[in-house]
PDB file of C-alpha atoms in Angstrom:
ATOM      1  CA  UNK A   1      67.491 -51.679 -26.671  1.00  0.00           C
ATOM      2  CA  UNK A   2      68.041 -53.725 -23.569  1.00  0.00           C
ATOM      3  CA  UNK A   3      66.163 -51.257 -21.391  1.00  0.00           C
ATOM      4  CA  UNK A   4      62.993 -51.364 -23.476  1.00  0.00           C
ATOM      5  CA  UNK A   5      62.768 -54.781 -25.165  1.00  0.00           C
ATOM      6  CA  UNK A   6      63.221 -57.905 -22.982  1.00  0.00           C
ATOM      7  CA  UNK A   7      61.508 -56.822 -19.764  1.00  0.00           C
ATOM      8  CA  UNK A   8      57.833 -57.255 -20.540  1.00  0.00           C
ATOM      9  CA  UNK A   9      55.676 -60.304 -20.305  1.00  0.00           C
ATOM     10  CA  UNK A  10      56.811 -61.230 -23.845  1.00  0.00           C
ATOM     11  CA  UNK A  11      53.329 -62.614 -24.625  1.00  0.00           C
ATOM     12  CA  UNK A  12      53.411 -61.342 -28.152  1.00  0.00           C
ATOM     13  CA  UNK A  13      56.777 -62.785 -28.987  1.00  0.00           C
ATOM     14  CA  UNK A  14      56.138 -66.142 -27.351  1.00  0.00           C
ATOM     15  CA  UNK A  15      52.763 -66.362 -29.080  1.00  0.00           C
ATOM     16  CA  UNK A  16      54.543 -66.212 -32.418  1.00  0.00           C
ATOM     17  CA  UNK A  17      56.580 -69.317 -31.524  1.00  0.00           C
ATOM     18  CA  UNK A  18      53.482 -71.080 -30.094  1.00  0.00           C
ATOM     19  CA  UNK A  19      51.418 -70.263 -33.187  1.00  0.00           C
ATOM     20  CA  UNK A  20      54.077 -71.510 -35.506  1.00  0.00           C
ATOM     21  CA  UNK A  21      54.242 -74.739 -33.496  1.00  0.00           C
ATOM     22  CA  UNK A  22      50.443 -75.131 -33.660  1.00  0.00           C
ATOM     23  CA  UNK A  23      50.431 -74.520 -37.397  1.00  0.00           C
ATOM     24  CA  UNK A  24      53.162 -77.039 -37.926  1.00  0.00           C
ATOM     25  CA  UNK A  25      51.284 -79.539 -35.818  1.00  0.00           C
ATOM     26  CA  UNK A  26      54.488 -81.005 -34.360  1.00  0.00           C
ATOM     27  CA  UNK A  27      57.334 -79.947 -32.033  1.00  0.00           C
ATOM     28  CA  UNK A  28      59.672 -77.432 -33.696  1.00  0.00           C
ATOM     29  CA  UNK A  29      63.197 -78.313 -34.641  1.00  0.00           C
ATOM     30  CA  UNK A  30      65.992 -76.216 -33.124  1.00  0.00           C
ATOM     31  CA  UNK A  31      66.374 -74.132 -36.299  1.00  0.00           C
ATOM     32  CA  UNK A  32      62.623 -73.620 -36.618  1.00  0.00           C
ATOM     33  CA  UNK A  33      62.382 -72.545 -32.988  1.00  0.00           C
ATOM     34  CA  UNK A  34      65.246 -70.088 -33.476  1.00  0.00           C
ATOM     35  CA  UNK A  35      63.641 -68.518 -36.572  1.00  0.00           C
ATOM     36  CA  UNK A  36      60.217 -68.323 -34.946  1.00  0.00           C
ATOM     37  CA  UNK A  37      61.923 -66.716 -31.911  1.00  0.00           C
ATOM     38  CA  UNK A  38      63.669 -64.161 -34.169  1.00  0.00           C
ATOM     39  CA  UNK A  39      60.220 -63.251 -35.586  1.00  0.00           C
ATOM     40  CA  UNK A  40      58.836 -63.111 -32.046  1.00  0.00           C
ATOM     41  CA  UNK A  41      61.649 -60.744 -31.008  1.00  0.00           C
ATOM     42  CA  UNK A  42      60.907 -58.558 -34.027  1.00  0.00           C
ATOM     43  CA  UNK A  43      57.349 -58.281 -32.775  1.00  0.00           C
ATOM     44  CA  UNK A  44      58.701 -57.330 -29.308  1.00  0.00           C
ATOM     45  CA  UNK A  45      61.068 -54.767 -30.880  1.00  0.00           C
ATOM     46  CA  UNK A  46      58.094 -53.260 -32.767  1.00  0.00           C
ATOM     47  CA  UNK A  47      56.192 -53.072 -29.495  1.00  0.00           C
ATOM     48  CA  UNK A  48      59.197 -51.484 -27.786  1.00  0.00           C
ATOM     49  CA  UNK A  49      59.421 -48.893 -30.554  1.00  0.00           C
ATOM     50  CA  UNK A  50      55.768 -47.997 -30.138  1.00  0.00           C
ATOM     51  CA  UNK A  51      55.970 -47.852 -26.398  1.00  0.00           C
ATOM     52  CA  UNK A  52      59.050 -45.605 -26.277  1.00  0.00           C
ATOM     53  CA  UNK A  53      57.374 -43.169 -28.612  1.00  0.00           C
ATOM     54  CA  UNK A  54      53.940 -43.460 -27.054  1.00  0.00           C
ATOM     55  CA  UNK A  55      55.346 -42.759 -23.561  1.00  0.00           C
ATOM     56  CA  UNK A  56      56.791 -39.495 -24.811  1.00  0.00           C
ATOM     57  CA  UNK A  57      53.611 -38.475 -26.574  1.00  0.00           C
ATOM     58  CA  UNK A  58      51.500 -39.332 -23.521  1.00  0.00           C
ATOM     59  CA  UNK A  59      54.090 -37.993 -21.071  1.00  0.00           C
ATOM     60  CA  UNK A  60      53.950 -41.262 -19.168  1.00  0.00           C
ATOM     61  CA  UNK A  61      55.930 -41.834 -16.022  1.00  0.00           C
ATOM     62  CA  UNK A  62      56.562 -45.540 -15.791  1.00  0.00           C
ATOM     63  CA  UNK A  63      56.536 -48.476 -18.207  1.00  0.00           C
ATOM     64  CA  UNK A  64      56.868 -52.143 -17.267  1.00  0.00           C
ATOM     65  CA  UNK A  65      57.701 -51.402 -13.711  1.00  0.00           C
ATOM     66  CA  UNK A  66      60.517 -48.933 -14.423  1.00  0.00           C
ATOM     67  CA  UNK A  67      60.914 -45.350 -15.491  1.00  0.00           C
ATOM     68  CA  UNK A  68      60.028 -44.530 -19.074  1.00  0.00           C
ATOM     69  CA  UNK A  69      63.083 -44.442 -21.294  1.00  0.00           C
ATOM     70  CA  UNK A  70      62.758 -40.687 -22.118  1.00  0.00           C
ATOM     71  CA  UNK A  71      62.748 -39.945 -18.368  1.00  0.00           C
ATOM     72  CA  UNK A  72      66.075 -41.734 -17.887  1.00  0.00           C
ATOM     73  CA  UNK A  73      68.833 -39.240 -17.055  1.00  0.00           C
ATOM     74  CA  UNK A  74      70.707 -38.203 -20.206  1.00  0.00           C
ATOM     75  CA  UNK A  75      68.120 -39.543 -22.642  1.00  0.00           C
ATOM     76  CA  UNK A  76      65.307 -36.988 -22.985  1.00  0.00           C
ATOM     77  CA  UNK A  77      64.369 -36.237 -26.577  1.00  0.00           C
ATOM     78  CA  UNK A  78      67.037 -38.669 -27.779  1.00  0.00           C
ATOM     79  CA  UNK A  79      64.386 -41.287 -27.035  1.00  0.00           C
ATOM     80  CA  UNK A  80      62.664 -40.249 -30.256  1.00  0.00           C
ATOM     81  CA  UNK A  81      65.678 -41.309 -32.292  1.00  0.00           C
ATOM     82  CA  UNK A  82      66.087 -44.425 -30.081  1.00  0.00           C
ATOM     83  CA  UNK A  83      62.571 -45.520 -31.016  1.00  0.00           C
ATOM     84  CA  UNK A  84      63.495 -45.211 -34.677  1.00  0.00           C
ATOM     85  CA  UNK A  85      66.525 -47.298 -34.053  1.00  0.00           C
ATOM     86  CA  UNK A  86      64.405 -50.005 -32.454  1.00  0.00           C
ATOM     87  CA  UNK A  87      62.241 -49.999 -35.561  1.00  0.00           C
ATOM     88  CA  UNK A  88      65.336 -50.220 -37.837  1.00  0.00           C
ATOM     89  CA  UNK A  89      66.503 -53.181 -35.712  1.00  0.00           C
ATOM     90  CA  UNK A  90      63.471 -55.155 -36.848  1.00  0.00           C
ATOM     91  CA  UNK A  91      64.247 -54.813 -40.538  1.00  0.00           C
ATOM     92  CA  UNK A  92      67.920 -55.603 -39.913  1.00  0.00           C
ATOM     93  CA  UNK A  93      67.039 -58.867 -38.126  1.00  0.00           C
ATOM     94  CA  UNK A  94      64.588 -59.724 -40.844  1.00  0.00           C
ATOM     95  CA  UNK A  95      67.230 -59.068 -43.489  1.00  0.00           C
ATOM     96  CA  UNK A  96      69.845 -61.209 -41.700  1.00  0.00           C
ATOM     97  CA  UNK A  97      67.604 -64.177 -40.964  1.00  0.00           C
ATOM     98  CA  UNK A  98      64.878 -64.199 -43.568  1.00  0.00           C
ATOM     99  CA  UNK A  99      66.371 -62.607 -46.704  1.00  0.00           C
ATOM    100  CA  UNK A 100      66.688 -65.996 -48.413  1.00  0.00           C
ATOM    101  CA  UNK A 101      63.214 -67.154 -47.349  1.00  0.00           C
ATOM    102  CA  UNK A 102      60.289 -67.044 -49.693  1.00  0.00           C
ATOM    103  CA  UNK A 103      58.216 -65.274 -47.068  1.00  0.00           C
ATOM    104  CA  UNK A 104      60.687 -62.323 -46.722  1.00  0.00           C
ATOM    105  CA  UNK A 105      58.679 -59.868 -48.706  1.00  0.00           C
ATOM    106  CA  UNK A 106      55.485 -60.854 -46.926  1.00  0.00           C
ATOM    107  CA  UNK A 107      57.130 -60.349 -43.560  1.00  0.00           C
ATOM    108  CA  UNK A 108      58.363 -56.948 -44.561  1.00  0.00           C
ATOM    109  CA  UNK A 109      54.898 -55.946 -45.805  1.00  0.00           C
ATOM    110  CA  UNK A 110      53.298 -57.317 -42.640  1.00  0.00           C
ATOM    111  CA  UNK A 111      55.567 -55.251 -40.364  1.00  0.00           C
ATOM    112  CA  UNK A 112      55.251 -52.158 -42.456  1.00  0.00           C
ATOM    113  CA  UNK A 113      51.405 -52.457 -42.638  1.00  0.00           C
ATOM    114  CA  UNK A 114      51.212 -53.107 -38.895  1.00  0.00           C
ATOM    115  CA  UNK A 115      53.360 -50.044 -38.279  1.00  0.00           C
ATOM    116  CA  UNK A 116      51.166 -47.901 -40.479  1.00  0.00           C
ATOM    117  CA  UNK A 117      47.906 -49.121 -38.878  1.00  0.00           C
ATOM    118  CA  UNK A 118      49.347 -48.601 -35.407  1.00  0.00           C
ATOM    119  CA  UNK A 119      50.485 -45.118 -36.299  1.00  0.00           C
ATOM    120  CA  UNK A 120      46.990 -44.312 -37.595  1.00  0.00           C
ATOM    121  CA  UNK A 121      45.497 -45.628 -34.334  1.00  0.00           C
ATOM    122  CA  UNK A 122      47.971 -43.596 -32.335  1.00  0.00           C
ATOM    123  CA  UNK A 123      47.069 -40.462 -34.270  1.00  0.00           C
ATOM    124  CA  UNK A 124      43.391 -41.019 -33.623  1.00  0.00           C
ATOM    125  CA  UNK A 125      44.138 -41.630 -29.977  1.00  0.00           C
ATOM    126  CA  UNK A 126      46.127 -38.437 -29.705  1.00  0.00           C
ATOM    127  CA  UNK A 127      43.708 -36.152 -31.415  1.00  0.00           C
ATOM    128  CA  UNK A 128      40.503 -37.553 -30.058  1.00  0.00           C
ATOM    129  CA  UNK A 129      41.414 -38.143 -26.441  1.00  0.00           C
ATOM    130  CA  UNK A 130      43.729 -35.579 -24.819  1.00  0.00           C
ATOM    131  CA  UNK A 131      44.099 -36.130 -21.178  1.00  0.00           C
ATOM    132  CA  UNK A 132      41.834 -33.319 -20.058  1.00  0.00           C
ATOM    133  CA  UNK A 133      39.086 -33.563 -22.691  1.00  0.00           C
ATOM    134  CA  UNK A 134      37.772 -36.495 -24.644  1.00  0.00           C
ATOM    135  CA  UNK A 135      36.139 -35.327 -27.916  1.00  0.00           C
ATOM    136  CA  UNK A 136      35.084 -38.116 -30.234  1.00  0.00           C
ATOM    137  CA  UNK A 137      33.888 -35.641 -32.885  1.00  0.00           C
ATOM    138  CA  UNK A 138      37.579 -35.349 -33.775  1.00  0.00           C
ATOM    139  CA  UNK A 139      37.567 -39.088 -34.601  1.00  0.00           C
ATOM    140  CA  UNK A 140      37.196 -38.804 -38.339  1.00  0.00           C
ATOM    141  CA  UNK A 141      39.322 -39.372 -41.472  1.00  0.00           C
ATOM    142  CA  UNK A 142      38.838 -35.771 -42.517  1.00  0.00           C
ATOM    143  CA  UNK A 143      40.369 -34.529 -39.311  1.00  0.00           C
ATOM    144  CA  UNK A 144      43.233 -37.011 -39.608  1.00  0.00           C
ATOM    145  CA  UNK A 145      44.051 -36.033 -43.177  1.00  0.00           C
TER     146      UNK A 145
ATOM    147  CA  UNK B   1     -24.778-133.557  22.846  1.00  0.00           C
ATOM    148  CA  UNK B   2     -21.628-133.550  24.811  1.00  0.00           C
ATOM    149  CA  UNK B   3     -19.920-135.713  22.356  1.00  0.00           C
ATOM    150  CA  UNK B   4     -21.265-133.583  19.544  1.00  0.00           C
ATOM    151  CA  UNK B   5     -20.657-130.261  21.250  1.00  0.00           C
ATOM    152  CA  UNK B   6     -17.104-131.122  22.186  1.00  0.00           C
ATOM    153  CA  UNK B   7     -15.744-131.317  18.588  1.00  0.00           C
ATOM    154  CA  UNK B   8     -17.839-128.248  17.608  1.00  0.00           C
ATOM    155  CA  UNK B   9     -16.230-126.171  20.347  1.00  0.00           C
ATOM    156  CA  UNK B  10     -12.822-127.457  19.322  1.00  0.00           C
ATOM    157  CA  UNK B  11     -13.435-126.638  15.771  1.00  0.00           C
ATOM    158  CA  UNK B  12     -14.628-123.106  16.639  1.00  0.00           C
ATOM    159  CA  UNK B  13     -11.590-122.580  18.775  1.00  0.00           C
ATOM    160  CA  UNK B  14      -9.454-123.985  16.021  1.00  0.00           C
ATOM    161  CA  UNK B  15     -11.086-121.648  13.535  1.00  0.00           C
ATOM    162  CA  UNK B  16     -10.488-118.634  15.839  1.00  0.00           C
ATOM    163  CA  UNK B  17      -6.933-119.693  16.258  1.00  0.00           C
ATOM    164  CA  UNK B  18      -6.463-120.053  12.505  1.00  0.00           C
ATOM    165  CA  UNK B  19      -8.051-116.630  11.903  1.00  0.00           C
ATOM    166  CA  UNK B  20      -5.868-115.066  14.564  1.00  0.00           C
ATOM    167  CA  UNK B  21      -2.794-116.588  13.022  1.00  0.00           C
ATOM    168  CA  UNK B  22      -3.938-115.490   9.602  1.00  0.00           C
ATOM    169  CA  UNK B  23      -4.409-111.918  10.862  1.00  0.00           C
ATOM    170  CA  UNK B  24      -1.032-111.941  12.468  1.00  0.00           C
ATOM    171  CA  UNK B  25       0.607-113.256   9.301  1.00  0.00           C
ATOM    172  CA  UNK B  26      -1.235-110.555   7.252  1.00  0.00           C
ATOM    173  CA  UNK B  27      -0.102-107.898   9.702  1.00  0.00           C
ATOM    174  CA  UNK B  28       3.486-109.135   9.579  1.00  0.00           C
ATOM    175  CA  UNK B  29       3.396-109.366   5.800  1.00  0.00           C
ATOM    176  CA  UNK B  30       1.987-105.869   5.465  1.00  0.00           C
ATOM    177  CA  UNK B  31       4.579-104.522   7.837  1.00  0.00           C
ATOM    178  CA  UNK B  32       7.364-106.262   5.915  1.00  0.00           C
ATOM    179  CA  UNK B  33       5.884-104.834   2.692  1.00  0.00           C
ATOM    180  CA  UNK B  34       5.850-101.319   4.186  1.00  0.00           C
ATOM    181  CA  UNK B  35       9.336-101.714   5.513  1.00  0.00           C
ATOM    182  CA  UNK B  36      10.548-102.731   2.076  1.00  0.00           C
ATOM    183  CA  UNK B  37       8.916 -99.616   0.574  1.00  0.00           C
ATOM    184  CA  UNK B  38      10.104 -97.238   3.315  1.00  0.00           C
ATOM    185  CA  UNK B  39      13.545 -95.656   2.815  1.00  0.00           C
ATOM    186  CA  UNK B  40      16.152 -97.081   5.232  1.00  0.00           C
ATOM    187  CA  UNK B  41      17.223 -93.754   6.525  1.00  0.00           C
ATOM    188  CA  UNK B  42      13.596 -92.831   7.566  1.00  0.00           C
ATOM    189  CA  UNK B  43      12.842 -96.172   9.124  1.00  0.00           C
ATOM    190  CA  UNK B  44      12.173 -96.529  12.835  1.00  0.00           C
ATOM    191  CA  UNK B  45      14.202 -99.075  14.849  1.00  0.00           C
ATOM    192  CA  UNK B  46      12.865-102.558  14.385  1.00  0.00           C
ATOM    193  CA  UNK B  47      10.721-103.836  17.319  1.00  0.00           C
ATOM    194  CA  UNK B  48       9.239-106.838  15.596  1.00  0.00           C
ATOM    195  CA  UNK B  49      10.156-110.311  16.730  1.00  0.00           C
ATOM    196  CA  UNK B  50      11.309-111.461  13.323  1.00  0.00           C
ATOM    197  CA  UNK B  51      15.050-111.352  13.588  1.00  0.00           C
ATOM    198  CA  UNK B  52      15.826-113.129  10.249  1.00  0.00           C
ATOM    199  CA  UNK B  53      13.529-111.031   8.103  1.00  0.00           C
ATOM    200  CA  UNK B  54      14.327-107.833   9.938  1.00  0.00           C
ATOM    201  CA  UNK B  55      18.023-108.504   9.749  1.00  0.00           C
ATOM    202  CA  UNK B  56      17.759-109.290   6.026  1.00  0.00           C
ATOM    203  CA  UNK B  57      15.866-106.074   5.418  1.00  0.00           C
ATOM    204  CA  UNK B  58      18.143-103.999   7.548  1.00  0.00           C
ATOM    205  CA  UNK B  59      21.114-105.701   5.826  1.00  0.00           C
ATOM    206  CA  UNK B  60      19.673-104.834   2.460  1.00  0.00           C
ATOM    207  CA  UNK B  61      19.055-101.302   3.611  1.00  0.00           C
ATOM    208  CA  UNK B  62      22.537-101.026   5.018  1.00  0.00           C
ATOM    209  CA  UNK B  63      23.963-102.307   1.702  1.00  0.00           C
ATOM    210  CA  UNK B  64      21.954 -99.601  -0.018  1.00  0.00           C
ATOM    211  CA  UNK B  65      23.316 -97.041   2.445  1.00  0.00           C
ATOM    212  CA  UNK B  66      26.866 -98.348   2.006  1.00  0.00           C
ATOM    213  CA  UNK B  67      26.440 -98.234  -1.716  1.00  0.00           C
ATOM    214  CA  UNK B  68      25.173 -94.701  -1.531  1.00  0.00           C
ATOM    215  CA  UNK B  69      28.040 -93.662   0.648  1.00  0.00           C
ATOM    216  CA  UNK B  70      30.469 -95.508  -1.570  1.00  0.00           C
ATOM    217  CA  UNK B  71      29.061 -93.656  -4.570  1.00  0.00           C
ATOM    218  CA  UNK B  72      29.359 -90.380  -2.652  1.00  0.00           C
ATOM    219  CA  UNK B  73      32.909 -91.237  -1.673  1.00  0.00           C
ATOM    220  CA  UNK B  74      33.690 -92.277  -5.193  1.00  0.00           C
ATOM    221  CA  UNK B  75      32.158 -89.079  -6.535  1.00  0.00           C
ATOM    222  CA  UNK B  76      34.032 -86.936  -4.074  1.00  0.00           C
ATOM    223  CA  UNK B  77      37.213 -88.930  -4.798  1.00  0.00           C
ATOM    224  CA  UNK B  78      36.712 -88.562  -8.539  1.00  0.00           C
ATOM    225  CA  UNK B  79      36.111 -84.871  -8.021  1.00  0.00           C
ATOM    226  CA  UNK B  80      39.184 -84.627  -5.931  1.00  0.00           C
ATOM    227  CA  UNK B  81      41.168 -86.589  -8.472  1.00  0.00           C
ATOM    228  CA  UNK B  82      39.773 -84.392 -11.231  1.00  0.00           C
ATOM    229  CA  UNK B  83      40.812 -81.285  -9.214  1.00  0.00           C
ATOM    230  CA  UNK B  84      44.246 -82.936  -8.827  1.00  0.00           C
ATOM    231  CA  UNK B  85      44.301 -83.600 -12.518  1.00  0.00           C
ATOM    232  CA  UNK B  86      43.308 -80.045 -13.315  1.00  0.00           C
ATOM    233  CA  UNK B  87      45.967 -78.762 -10.941  1.00  0.00           C
ATOM    234  CA  UNK B  88      48.574 -80.977 -12.375  1.00  0.00           C
ATOM    235  CA  UNK B  89      47.512 -79.918 -15.869  1.00  0.00           C
ATOM    236  CA  UNK B  90      47.695 -76.305 -14.866  1.00  0.00           C
ATOM    237  CA  UNK B  91      51.093 -76.875 -13.335  1.00  0.00           C
ATOM    238  CA  UNK B  92      52.301 -78.650 -16.451  1.00  0.00           C
ATOM    239  CA  UNK B  93      51.042 -75.761 -18.615  1.00  0.00           C
ATOM    240  CA  UNK B  94      52.760 -73.241 -16.364  1.00  0.00           C
ATOM    241  CA  UNK B  95      55.962 -75.180 -16.403  1.00  0.00           C
ATOM    242  CA  UNK B  96      55.762 -75.536 -20.175  1.00  0.00           C
ATOM    243  CA  UNK B  97      55.136 -71.812 -20.565  1.00  0.00           C
ATOM    244  CA  UNK B  98      58.018 -70.999 -18.241  1.00  0.00           C
ATOM    245  CA  UNK B  99      60.333 -73.280 -20.244  1.00  0.00           C
ATOM    246  CA  UNK B 100      59.165 -71.725 -23.495  1.00  0.00           C
ATOM    247  CA  UNK B 101      59.774 -68.234 -22.124  1.00  0.00           C
ATOM    248  CA  UNK B 102      63.220 -69.301 -20.963  1.00  0.00           C
ATOM    249  CA  UNK B 103      64.065 -70.689 -24.388  1.00  0.00           C
ATOM    250  CA  UNK B 104      62.700 -67.545 -26.017  1.00  0.00           C
ATOM    251  CA  UNK B 105      64.810 -65.356 -23.759  1.00  0.00           C
ATOM    252  CA  UNK B 106      67.929 -67.368 -24.598  1.00  0.00           C
ATOM    253  CA  UNK B 107      67.638 -66.178 -28.189  1.00  0.00           C
ATOM    254  CA  UNK B 108      67.838 -62.510 -27.249  1.00  0.00           C
ATOM    255  CA  UNK B 109      71.566 -62.174 -26.442  1.00  0.00           C
ATOM    256  CA  UNK B 110      72.459 -63.504 -29.914  1.00  0.00           C
ATOM    257  CA  UNK B 111      70.131 -60.994 -31.628  1.00  0.00           C
ATOM    258  CA  UNK B 112      71.406 -58.232 -29.346  1.00  0.00           C
ATOM    259  CA  UNK B 113      74.993 -59.022 -30.393  1.00  0.00           C
ATOM    260  CA  UNK B 114      73.982 -58.889 -34.002  1.00  0.00           C
ATOM    261  CA  UNK B 115      72.283 -55.541 -33.644  1.00  0.00           C
ATOM    262  CA  UNK B 116      75.200 -54.029 -31.696  1.00  0.00           C
ATOM    263  CA  UNK B 117      77.561 -55.291 -34.367  1.00  0.00           C
ATOM    264  CA  UNK B 118      75.403 -53.759 -37.004  1.00  0.00           C
ATOM    265  CA  UNK B 119      75.651 -50.397 -35.205  1.00  0.00           C
ATOM    266  CA  UNK B 120      79.378 -50.710 -34.809  1.00  0.00           C
ATOM    267  CA  UNK B 121      79.661 -51.288 -38.571  1.00  0.00           C
ATOM    268  CA  UNK B 122      77.939 -47.951 -39.020  1.00  0.00           C
ATOM    269  CA  UNK B 123      80.913 -46.417 -37.187  1.00  0.00           C
ATOM    270  CA  UNK B 124      78.983 -45.537 -34.054  1.00  0.00           C
ATOM    271  CA  UNK B 125      81.643 -44.342 -31.612  1.00  0.00           C
ATOM    272  CA  UNK B 126      82.338 -46.377 -28.471  1.00  0.00           C
ATOM    273  CA  UNK B 127      83.704 -43.122 -27.000  1.00  0.00           C
ATOM    274  CA  UNK B 128      82.237 -39.945 -28.452  1.00  0.00           C
ATOM    275  CA  UNK B 129      85.120 -37.687 -27.226  1.00  0.00           C
ATOM    276  CA  UNK B 130      87.700 -39.888 -28.822  1.00  0.00           C
ATOM    277  CA  UNK B 131      85.643 -40.145 -31.938  1.00  0.00           C
ATOM    278  CA  UNK B 132      85.278 -36.337 -32.159  1.00  0.00           C
ATOM    279  CA  UNK B 133      89.024 -35.841 -31.672  1.00  0.00           C
ATOM    280  CA  UNK B 134      89.765 -38.228 -34.546  1.00  0.00           C
ATOM    281  CA  UNK B 135      87.236 -36.450 -36.800  1.00  0.00           C
ATOM    282  CA  UNK B 136      88.930 -33.099 -36.040  1.00  0.00           C
ATOM    283  CA  UNK B 137      92.307 -34.572 -36.760  1.00  0.00           C
ATOM    284  CA  UNK B 138      91.222 -36.262 -39.994  1.00  0.00           C
ATOM    285  CA  UNK B 139      89.585 -33.070 -41.228  1.00  0.00           C
ATOM    286  CA  UNK B 140      92.769 -31.133 -40.470  1.00  0.00           C
ATOM    287  CA  UNK B 141      94.799 -33.698 -42.329  1.00  0.00           C
ATOM    288  CA  UNK B 142      92.462 -33.729 -45.311  1.00  0.00           C
ATOM    289  CA  UNK B 143      92.562 -29.993 -45.630  1.00  0.00           C
ATOM    290  CA  UNK B 144      96.329 -29.735 -45.195  1.00  0.00           C
ATOM    291  CA  UNK B 145      97.688 -32.631 -47.339  1.00  0.00           C
ATOM    292  CA  UNK B 146      97.203 -34.267 -50.673  1.00  0.00           C
ATOM    293  CA  UNK B 147      95.007 -37.423 -50.879  1.00  0.00           C
ATOM    294  CA  UNK B 148      97.968 -39.577 -52.030  1.00  0.00           C
ATOM    295  CA  UNK B 149      99.698 -39.035 -48.697  1.00  0.00           C
ATOM    296  CA  UNK B 150      96.829 -40.548 -46.697  1.00  0.00           C
ATOM    297  CA  UNK B 151      97.310 -44.110 -48.031  1.00  0.00           C
ATOM    298  CA  UNK B 152      99.283 -45.424 -45.148  1.00  0.00           C
ATOM    299  CA  UNK B 153      97.094 -45.980 -42.114  1.00  0.00           C
ATOM    300  CA  UNK B 154      99.997 -46.566 -39.746  1.00  0.00           C
ATOM    301  CA  UNK B 155     101.453 -43.228 -40.685  1.00  0.00           C
ATOM    302  CA  UNK B 156      98.052 -41.677 -40.140  1.00  0.00           C
ATOM    303  CA  UNK B 157      97.859 -43.207 -36.633  1.00  0.00           C
ATOM    304  CA  UNK B 158     101.349 -41.871 -35.920  1.00  0.00           C
ATOM    305  CA  UNK B 159     100.440 -38.428 -37.096  1.00  0.00           C
ATOM    306  CA  UNK B 160      97.288 -38.620 -34.966  1.00  0.00           C
ATOM    307  CA  UNK B 161      99.273 -39.525 -31.849  1.00  0.00           C
ATOM    308  CA  UNK B 162     101.633 -36.629 -32.421  1.00  0.00           C
ATOM    309  CA  UNK B 163      98.712 -34.268 -33.119  1.00  0.00           C
ATOM    310  CA  UNK B 164      96.914 -35.505 -30.034  1.00  0.00           C
ATOM    311  CA  UNK B 165      99.883 -34.732 -27.745  1.00  0.00           C
ATOM    312  CA  UNK B 166     100.491 -31.378 -29.408  1.00  0.00           C
ATOM    313  CA  UNK B 167      96.938 -30.154 -29.397  1.00  0.00           C
ATOM    314  CA  UNK B 168      95.529 -31.860 -26.257  1.00  0.00           C
ATOM    315  CA  UNK B 169      94.365 -28.484 -24.944  1.00  0.00           C
ATOM    316  CA  UNK B 170      92.090 -28.011 -27.978  1.00  0.00           C
ATOM    317  CA  UNK B 171      90.133 -31.060 -27.030  1.00  0.00           C
ATOM    318  CA  UNK B 172      89.475 -30.074 -23.450  1.00  0.00           C
TER     319      UNK B 172
END
């Protein structure tokens, strides 16, 4: 979790806080900043989940200036499960901090929908563009299904 | 005749003198007019013996030049100040972004603690070897005793300690 999450540029996470502040039209209170940051970290966890899995699928070497998680000694294929745990962390944080908010179900839907769309995109990426041969004829719903 | 011719000659000379002066004045006026039209930077050095007019013209021209230069200086200064403003704005934005990132990062340790606590609640072992030994012990106890005997956790811990010392070789 610590290896994969807080070491990027954090643009996605910080943009959640900035966007919330812009929408509010005023400086955020401490509690508002914290909640917006939790959402931002959820986005970063989602990104970390995708990256850990994607690095394995693409057999990448490095990520964010360090070795990919699956290449760390003693990790290997366990990285698959670790990516799932990163995803589970998102929903745990949402439950802890937003369960009593009216937007909780919308947040859940948003993260689930984003996950689905990203996975579809990843599938298209994997089947249409292997490293040695790019074949866009494989880029179709029929092939995916 | 002499009396008559004298004044005639004088009047002719006077006329010539007046014409000459008029020509000179016309020439001077035309030159002054041309000088006024001509840009100061392209003007030749003044050689005419009219210090007051020349000086006023050159003064006017120099004022124009000074004004132009002042405008240029002002423009360059305003450009420099605008660059400085842009730089300071950029620096402010960078400082604000750095501060925002710092505040955002400060939230992470709290979330990390929450997530680790959640995983601990799901009985994830700190030490897998120790965890595996306990599982083996508990399974042996469950299979060998009745459920009612397992109520006391202290007794269970004691039994585990005894079991661990007796069967240490099984766990190696």
